Amino acid sequence: MTLDLTSLDPCVHCGFCLPACPTYAVTGDEADSPRGRIVLMRALERNEIPADDPAARQHLDTCLGCRGCEPVCPSGVGYGRGLEATRELLARQNGLSPLARLMLGTFGNSLWGKPFFFLLKTLRSLGLADSLSGSGRVGFGLGMIAATKPVQSEAARPRNTQSVSRGTVRLFTGCIMNGLFSHVHAATRRTLEANGYQVVETEGQVCCGALHAHAGDHKGAVCLAQKNLGAFGLGTDPIVVNSAGCGALLKDYGHLLGTAQGEAFGHRVQDVSELLFAAGPKPGGELAVEVAYDAPCHLQHAQRVQAAPLAILNAVPGLRLRVLPGSDRCCGSAGIFSALQPAMSRAVLETKISSFAEATPRLDFVATGNPGCHMQIGAGLRAAGLPIQVAHPVELLDWSYQLGGVYG
Ligand code: SF4
Ligand code: SF4
């Protein structure tokens, strides 16, 4: 298999990307930096090092794929594309680890995913995930599940009945979002409808394939993408996503599939914050809370969506919005990275949790629009004993709409 690294061609090895790299900040090792990893990818391309070289694999495996190195690069290097191509080569030649195969199989197959998510939701509703959460590997995992709890009860909130002025949108439901964050889907539907969109459901859709693509399982990602293309059809109505990681890959289906249909599908995809931002969004009722926004990498770096989530939070009267230093840095979640590389994942998370701990006045919420970040930050806050909740920005807007009587 040949390795297509043309997106790395513009690299002039200037090193401007090094300070933006969270793993380089942890180890200080050039091989754990974007520039060092580009050198390793090039060496693999030229067959100067074998695909099973343990040191090269270690440095490439510990890359978060956060793409924090892309916006700071003056040459426009497409690091993410190069990394995905390299991971595909490594996965083909070395195989995926049993844990990676198990996780990708569970998320990519609703037959396995359903009982798995049911089990997690049971742990959550019985309070076991919360009471047994901690800082060890198992306790941290339980903390991730506990963090998916809705910020307030779903009790009898009506769907909006106002007139549709902005057209129809189709909700992409995904795997983890569908399994553990159905309350965020409900808040997404309500807030969009309050802003003039009609939200319709689409049968037959599956996981977006982002976790597969990032891990090197190109075939698995393509298979899922084709199913989604079939489910959403050839219409032009926007496809709304409330998970940054899913949105980034869905927008990139043209590249993944290399087809005009994939390209057209990608153009339809919008993050929920983009749609709400386009509509205003309409302000809600007073919600006096202290909130730090933490930008998901796949929203700010991959999709380059930065202002829209802040506009959603600013539409909540009384909400004091804070953007803390390091809020643009990866939290260490990175899809299944937190399970495959727990030591690096936790080391990257530590800096972020310290910044939340030091924030004065004390935070009530961290707002972020990606399930992996949500769970990782939530578990980190629990492990540090900090009574701060994590919420999707639309959850807070939804709450404010409820308080303001927007839903009637
Ligand atoms: S990726 Fe960009 S910023 Fe980093 S070394 Fe290469 S050219 Fe410089
Ligand atoms: S993707 Fe993230 S972790 Fe990987 S090299 Fe770039 S900045 Fe570093």
XYZ file of C-alpha atoms in Angstrom, residues 47-389:
343
model
C 10.488 2.640 3.760
C 13.409 3.904 5.819
C 11.708 2.502 8.905
C 9.413 -0.520 8.948
C 5.701 -0.179 9.794
C 6.195 -2.326 12.907
C 9.012 -0.183 14.324
C 8.002 0.028 18.015
C 9.409 3.522 18.659
C 7.810 5.057 15.549
C 4.488 3.431 16.371
C 4.609 4.685 19.941
C 5.181 8.305 18.866
C 2.473 8.118 16.190
C 0.021 6.256 18.444
C 0.308 8.940 21.115
C -0.745 11.689 18.693
C -4.217 12.860 19.717
C -5.164 13.770 16.166
C -6.435 17.022 17.705
C -5.129 19.102 14.781
C -4.097 21.886 17.155
C -0.976 22.082 14.974
C -2.924 23.054 11.825
C -4.203 26.599 12.499
C -0.784 27.742 13.772
C 1.101 26.403 10.755
C 2.135 29.254 8.419
C 2.574 26.828 5.492
C -0.911 25.302 5.614
C 0.197 21.730 6.326
C -2.763 19.311 6.382
C -1.467 17.295 9.328
C -4.773 15.502 10.032
C -4.985 14.046 6.520
C -1.387 12.813 6.706
C -1.963 11.228 10.106
C -5.116 9.413 8.954
C -3.315 8.020 5.893
C -0.417 6.867 8.099
C -2.739 5.278 10.642
C -4.463 3.391 7.843
C -1.112 2.029 6.688
C -0.111 1.052 10.245
C -3.491 -0.604 10.901
C -3.283 -2.591 7.662
C 0.229 -3.780 8.276
C 0.143 -4.318 12.056
C -3.583 -4.792 12.695
C -5.602 -2.912 15.309
C -5.292 -3.794 18.997
C -8.028 -6.085 20.397
C -9.361 -3.181 22.527
C -9.575 -0.889 19.488
C -11.358 -3.603 17.493
C -13.808 -4.199 20.325
C -14.614 -0.494 20.724
C -14.966 0.207 17.013
C -17.117 -2.893 16.574
C -19.409 -1.789 19.408
C -19.831 1.797 18.230
C -20.149 0.900 14.554
C -22.763 -1.826 15.004
C -26.095 -0.916 16.585
C -26.824 -4.574 17.429
C -23.855 -4.617 19.796
C -24.126 -0.958 20.705
C -27.695 -1.099 22.004
C -27.100 -3.518 24.922
C -23.781 -1.809 25.683
C -25.345 1.635 25.983
C -28.282 0.175 27.904
C -25.821 -1.186 30.469
C -24.065 2.188 30.749
C -27.376 4.020 31.144
C -28.397 1.571 33.880
C -25.150 2.255 35.756
C -25.901 5.958 35.380
C -29.535 5.868 36.463
C -28.813 3.679 39.514
C -26.221 6.232 40.620
C -23.475 3.586 40.593
C -21.379 5.378 37.983
C -21.446 8.502 40.141
C -20.785 6.875 43.506
C -17.991 4.591 42.240
C -16.253 7.195 40.065
C -12.680 8.070 40.940
C -9.209 8.614 39.579
C -8.117 4.989 38.919
C -8.706 3.533 35.474
C -12.066 1.915 36.328
C -13.215 4.820 38.510
C -12.335 7.282 35.760
C -14.319 5.245 33.243
C -17.320 5.281 35.580
C -16.844 9.027 35.999
C -17.115 9.359 32.206
C -20.483 7.605 32.314
C -21.664 9.674 35.291
C -20.755 12.862 33.391
C -23.357 12.084 30.711
C -26.231 12.769 33.116
C -28.554 15.586 31.888
C -27.970 18.915 33.637
C -31.653 19.097 34.573
C -34.680 16.847 34.447
C -36.281 16.224 31.063
C -39.721 16.469 32.673
C -42.480 17.347 30.234
C -40.891 20.057 28.166
C -43.068 20.703 25.143
C -41.729 20.748 21.589
C -42.045 24.180 20.060
C -45.083 24.893 17.966
C -44.007 28.158 16.383
C -44.048 28.572 12.627
C -41.254 27.183 10.486
C -39.461 30.056 8.794
C -36.026 28.554 8.198
C -36.872 25.258 6.563
C -36.372 21.617 7.414
C -33.216 20.094 8.897
C -32.352 16.429 9.470
C -30.857 15.424 12.803
C -27.791 13.177 12.693
C -28.125 11.009 15.804
C -24.817 9.062 15.820
C -23.778 6.225 18.150
C -22.625 7.621 21.526
C -24.881 10.663 21.200
C -27.845 8.387 20.605
C -26.806 5.956 23.323
C -25.939 8.346 26.154
C -26.936 11.862 25.120
C -30.539 11.540 23.943
C -31.289 14.536 26.208
C -28.908 16.653 24.078
C -30.773 15.513 20.963
C -34.024 16.581 22.649
C -32.534 19.992 23.527
C -31.241 20.299 19.957
C -34.696 19.647 18.503
C -36.396 22.094 20.897
C -33.915 24.958 20.485
C -33.831 24.628 16.696
C -37.625 24.601 16.507
C -37.786 27.662 18.766
C -35.572 29.369 16.195
C -37.731 28.529 13.183
C -36.350 25.191 11.954
C -38.397 22.058 11.489
C -36.381 19.049 12.690
C -37.124 15.729 11.018
C -35.794 12.255 11.798
C -33.959 10.022 9.340
C -34.299 6.251 9.513
C -31.420 3.897 8.697
C -28.569 6.215 9.725
C -25.557 4.768 11.577
C -22.362 5.860 13.376
C -20.467 8.484 11.318
C -17.241 6.438 11.232
C -14.993 9.126 12.755
C -13.609 6.827 15.442
C -12.822 4.262 12.749
C -11.145 6.780 10.441
C -8.996 8.211 13.253
C -7.879 4.743 14.350
C -6.876 3.725 10.806
C -9.906 1.550 10.020
C -10.537 3.208 6.664
C -12.657 0.350 5.345
C -14.940 0.492 8.413
C -15.336 4.278 8.061
C -16.164 4.012 4.337
C -18.742 1.291 4.979
C -20.532 3.440 7.598
C -20.343 6.559 5.396
C -22.002 4.701 2.524
C -24.849 3.621 4.804
C -25.363 7.229 5.894
C -25.362 8.420 2.301
C -28.089 5.887 1.562
C -30.121 6.925 4.615
C -29.977 10.686 4.039
C -30.416 10.419 0.282
C -29.644 13.040 -2.309
C -31.728 15.929 -0.901
C -30.346 19.359 -0.107
C -31.867 19.953 3.339
C -29.194 20.584 5.999
C -27.993 17.727 8.209
C -27.584 19.005 11.764
C -24.974 17.523 14.094
C -24.403 18.217 17.789
C -21.160 16.254 18.124
C -18.031 18.026 16.880
C -16.158 14.814 16.093
C -19.019 13.431 13.981
C -19.541 16.777 12.242
C -15.893 17.023 11.211
C -15.937 13.644 9.467
C -19.440 14.036 8.007
C -18.314 17.329 6.415
C -15.314 15.447 5.023
C -17.206 12.522 3.424
C -16.148 13.872 0.022
C -12.512 13.168 0.859
C -13.256 9.885 2.655
C -15.320 8.456 -0.201
C -13.723 10.322 -3.094
C -17.125 10.786 -4.750
C -19.336 13.696 -5.801
C -22.149 12.319 -3.609
C -19.852 12.316 -0.596
C -18.869 15.909 -1.392
C -22.530 16.970 -1.712
C -23.373 15.228 1.568
C -20.536 17.083 3.318
C -21.840 20.446 2.130
C -25.199 19.726 3.800
C -23.682 19.136 7.248
C -23.797 21.893 9.868
C -23.079 21.957 13.553
C -26.149 22.841 15.623
C -24.346 25.993 16.794
C -23.972 27.179 13.179
C -27.714 26.836 12.528
C -28.668 28.527 15.793
C -26.127 31.298 15.166
C -27.622 31.894 11.702
C -31.006 32.371 13.383
C -29.795 34.724 16.124
C -30.341 32.715 18.282
C -33.398 34.069 20.082
C -32.637 34.959 23.746
C -34.062 32.930 26.590
C -34.851 33.497 30.256
C -32.376 34.425 32.980
C -29.980 31.670 34.065
C -27.403 33.031 36.492
C -24.530 30.576 36.149
C -20.765 30.804 35.754
C -19.744 28.925 32.593
C -16.375 28.200 30.984
C -16.547 27.325 27.290
C -14.126 24.623 26.226
C -13.740 24.351 22.463
C -13.761 20.805 21.019
C -10.754 20.376 18.693
C -12.917 18.976 15.922
C -15.169 22.023 16.047
C -12.532 24.761 16.223
C -9.587 23.241 14.330
C -11.223 20.755 11.949
C -14.472 22.621 11.196
C -13.161 26.114 12.054
C -16.381 26.889 13.951
C -15.454 29.276 16.741
C -17.929 32.138 17.204
C -21.182 30.167 16.937
C -21.025 28.202 20.239
C -20.140 31.425 22.073
C -23.191 33.115 20.497
C -25.427 30.335 21.836
C -24.109 30.827 25.355
C -24.316 34.600 25.045
C -28.030 34.256 24.182
C -28.618 33.130 27.769
C -29.277 36.231 29.920
C -27.435 36.103 33.249
C -24.971 33.447 32.084
C -21.433 34.653 32.751
C -19.287 33.261 29.960
C -15.590 32.660 30.523
C -12.970 31.504 28.062
C -10.064 30.307 30.205
C -6.432 30.050 29.089
C -5.935 26.683 27.365
C -9.629 26.362 26.442
C -8.515 25.867 22.836
C -6.286 22.916 23.792
C -7.249 19.256 23.497
C -8.644 17.655 26.664
C -7.001 14.306 25.870
C -10.187 12.480 24.943
C -9.672 12.179 21.167
C -12.226 9.454 20.433
C -10.995 6.085 21.657
C -7.542 7.547 22.445
C -8.452 7.910 26.141
C -8.955 4.129 26.350
C -5.979 3.170 24.174
C -3.447 5.651 25.591
C -4.721 6.353 29.119
C -1.446 7.717 30.505
C -0.994 10.366 27.788
C -4.715 11.131 27.795
C -4.745 11.848 31.526
C -1.508 13.840 31.384
C -3.027 16.112 28.709
C -6.261 16.467 30.701
C -4.463 17.459 33.904
C -3.538 20.983 32.717
C -7.123 21.676 31.719
C -8.573 20.477 35.023
C -6.073 22.676 36.913
C -7.264 25.693 34.980
C -10.915 24.918 35.904
C -9.899 24.396 39.535
C -8.118 27.757 39.665
C -10.968 29.738 38.063
C -12.481 32.403 40.317
C -15.318 32.917 40.868
C -15.969 29.194 40.994
C -17.460 27.659 37.854
C -20.889 26.033 37.780
C -20.496 24.521 34.317
C -18.008 23.693 31.607
C -19.784 23.882 28.232
C -18.533 21.807 25.321
C -20.135 20.363 22.203
C -18.569 16.936 21.795
C -19.408 13.726 23.685
C -15.792 12.596 24.123
C -14.725 15.962 25.609
C -17.883 16.032 27.728
C -17.117 12.640 29.285
C -13.369 13.182 29.626
C -13.689 16.597 31.297
C -16.588 15.395 33.450
C -14.577 12.422 34.711
C -11.534 14.626 35.314
C -13.588 17.107 37.355
C -15.047 14.255 39.431
C -11.630 12.690 39.982
C -10.344 16.069 41.190
C -13.336 16.453 43.529
C -14.552 19.606 41.782
C -18.343 20.152 41.930
C -18.551 21.493 38.364
C -20.945 19.997 35.811
